């Protein structure tokens, strides 16, 4: 996609049009809304993530889950779901996939036998080390034009 700005002299607002392979569409008020811009940025970052991590078969939600389990060995599924803002059924699917790949194990919690404690396997720990290096590379690529203070914000 490519943006083309059209100056409007009456109200000094910028008109933005997106041209893509199928059509050209006037964006109206959307480019002025923070939610739209954040979503647009998120989609771009996720597309880059998918391109970089695709060969490992790991999605962004799976990566986030692995990071939380690494930082909190024995963490409960509900705590991970809450931290990542997932509903429990979504997290169960993510954990199922990670467990099927032998990256995560579920154990009965020592504190609450109704709950599962999540831990990385050795294979999960090794893969996560590679993925973290890729994530830092991606962060450098995304933020390369920002000043140090802007990166910390």
Coordinates of C-alpha atoms in Angstrom, one line a residue:
X1 CA 0.0 0.0 0.0
X2 CA 1.1 3.5 -0.6
X3 CA -0.2 6.8 0.8
X4 CA -0.8 9.9 -1.2
X5 CA -1.5 13.1 0.6
X6 CA -3.9 15.7 -0.9
X7 CA -3.8 19.2 0.6
X8 CA -7.1 20.8 1.4
X9 CA -6.6 24.5 1.7
X10 CA -10.0 25.3 3.3
X11 CA -9.5 23.6 6.7
X12 CA -5.8 22.7 6.5
X13 CA -6.7 19.1 7.1
X14 CA -4.8 16.4 5.3
X15 CA -6.7 14.1 3.1
X16 CA -5.2 10.7 2.8
X17 CA -5.9 8.1 0.1
X18 CA -4.7 4.6 0.2
X19 CA -3.9 3.1 -3.2
X20 CA -3.6 -0.7 -3.3
X21 CA -3.7 -3.3 -6.0
X22 CA -7.5 -3.5 -6.0
X23 CA -8.7 0.1 -5.4
X24 CA -8.0 3.6 -4.2
X25 CA -10.0 4.7 -1.2
X26 CA -10.3 8.0 0.6
X27 CA -9.6 7.5 4.3
X28 CA -11.7 10.3 5.7
X29 CA -11.2 11.0 9.4
X30 CA -9.4 7.7 10.1
X31 CA -5.8 8.9 9.8
X32 CA -6.5 11.5 12.5
X33 CA -7.6 8.9 15.0
X34 CA -5.0 7.4 17.3
X35 CA -6.8 4.1 17.5
X36 CA -6.6 3.7 13.7
X37 CA -3.0 4.6 13.6
X38 CA -2.1 2.2 16.5
X39 CA -4.0 -0.6 14.7
X40 CA -2.2 0.2 11.4
X41 CA 1.1 0.1 13.2
X42 CA 0.2 -3.1 15.0
X43 CA -0.7 -4.8 11.7
X44 CA 2.6 -3.7 10.2
X45 CA 4.6 -5.0 13.1
X46 CA 2.7 -8.3 13.1
X47 CA 3.3 -8.7 9.4
X48 CA 7.1 -8.2 10.0
X49 CA 6.9 -10.6 12.9
X50 CA 5.3 -13.3 10.7
X51 CA 7.9 -12.8 8.0
X52 CA 10.8 -13.1 10.5
X53 CA 9.4 -15.9 12.7
X54 CA 7.4 -17.8 10.1
X55 CA 10.0 -20.5 9.5
X56 CA 9.8 -21.3 13.2
X57 CA 6.0 -21.7 13.2
X58 CA 5.5 -19.4 16.1
X59 CA 2.8 -16.8 16.2
X60 CA 3.1 -13.5 18.2
X61 CA 0.6 -14.7 20.9
X62 CA 2.6 -18.0 21.2
X63 CA 5.9 -16.0 21.5
X64 CA 4.3 -13.8 24.2
X65 CA 3.1 -16.8 26.1
X66 CA 6.6 -18.4 25.9
X67 CA 8.2 -15.2 27.3
X68 CA 5.8 -15.1 30.2
X69 CA 6.3 -18.8 31.1
X70 CA 10.1 -18.3 30.9
X71 CA 9.9 -15.3 33.3
X72 CA 7.4 -17.0 35.6
X73 CA 8.1 -20.8 35.8
X74 CA 5.1 -22.6 37.2
X75 CA 2.8 -19.8 36.3
X76 CA -0.9 -20.7 36.0
X77 CA -2.8 -20.6 32.7
X78 CA -5.2 -18.1 34.0
X79 CA -2.4 -15.7 35.1
X80 CA -0.9 -15.9 31.6
X81 CA -4.3 -15.3 30.0
X82 CA -4.9 -12.3 32.2
X83 CA -1.5 -10.8 31.5
X84 CA -1.9 -11.2 27.8
X85 CA -5.5 -10.1 27.7
X86 CA -6.7 -13.4 26.2
X87 CA -9.8 -15.3 27.2
X88 CA -9.0 -18.6 28.8
X89 CA -10.2 -20.7 25.9
X90 CA -7.8 -18.8 23.5
X91 CA -4.9 -19.5 25.8
X92 CA -5.8 -23.2 26.1
X93 CA -5.5 -23.5 22.4
X94 CA -2.1 -21.7 22.4
X95 CA -0.8 -23.9 25.2
X96 CA -2.1 -27.0 23.4
X97 CA -0.1 -26.1 20.3
X98 CA 3.0 -25.3 22.3
X99 CA 2.6 -28.5 24.3
X100 CA 2.1 -30.6 21.1
X101 CA 5.5 -29.2 19.8
X102 CA 7.2 -30.1 23.1
X103 CA 7.9 -26.5 24.0
X104 CA 5.8 -26.3 27.1
X105 CA 4.6 -28.7 29.8
X106 CA 1.6 -28.5 32.0
X107 CA 1.9 -29.9 35.5
X108 CA -0.6 -29.9 38.3
X109 CA 0.0 -26.9 40.5
X110 CA 1.4 -27.6 43.9
X111 CA -0.6 -24.7 45.3
X112 CA -4.0 -25.5 43.6
X113 CA -4.6 -28.9 42.3
X114 CA -7.4 -27.5 40.0
X115 CA -4.9 -25.4 38.2
X116 CA -2.0 -26.2 35.8
X117 CA 1.5 -24.9 36.3
X118 CA 3.3 -24.0 33.0
X119 CA 7.0 -24.6 32.4
X120 CA 9.2 -24.5 29.3
X121 CA 10.8 -27.8 28.2
X122 CA 14.5 -27.8 27.3
X123 CA 13.5 -27.6 23.7
X124 CA 11.2 -24.6 24.5
X125 CA 14.1 -22.9 26.3
X126 CA 16.4 -23.4 23.3
X127 CA 13.9 -22.2 20.7
X128 CA 13.0 -19.2 22.9
X129 CA 16.6 -18.1 23.0
X130 CA 16.7 -18.0 19.2
X131 CA 13.3 -16.2 19.0
X132 CA 14.4 -13.6 21.6
X133 CA 17.4 -12.7 19.4
X134 CA 15.2 -12.4 16.4
X135 CA 12.7 -10.2 18.3
X136 CA 15.5 -7.9 19.4
X137 CA 16.7 -7.7 15.7
X138 CA 13.1 -6.8 14.7
X139 CA 12.9 -4.1 17.4
X140 CA 16.1 -2.6 16.1
X141 CA 14.7 -2.6 12.6
X142 CA 11.4 -1.0 13.6
X143 CA 13.0 1.6 15.8
X144 CA 16.1 2.4 13.9
X145 CA 14.9 5.9 13.0
X146 CA 14.0 6.8 16.6
X147 CA 16.2 8.7 19.1
X148 CA 17.2 6.8 22.2
X149 CA 14.7 8.7 24.3
X150 CA 11.9 7.9 21.9
X151 CA 12.7 4.2 22.0
X152 CA 12.2 4.2 25.8
X153 CA 8.8 5.8 25.6

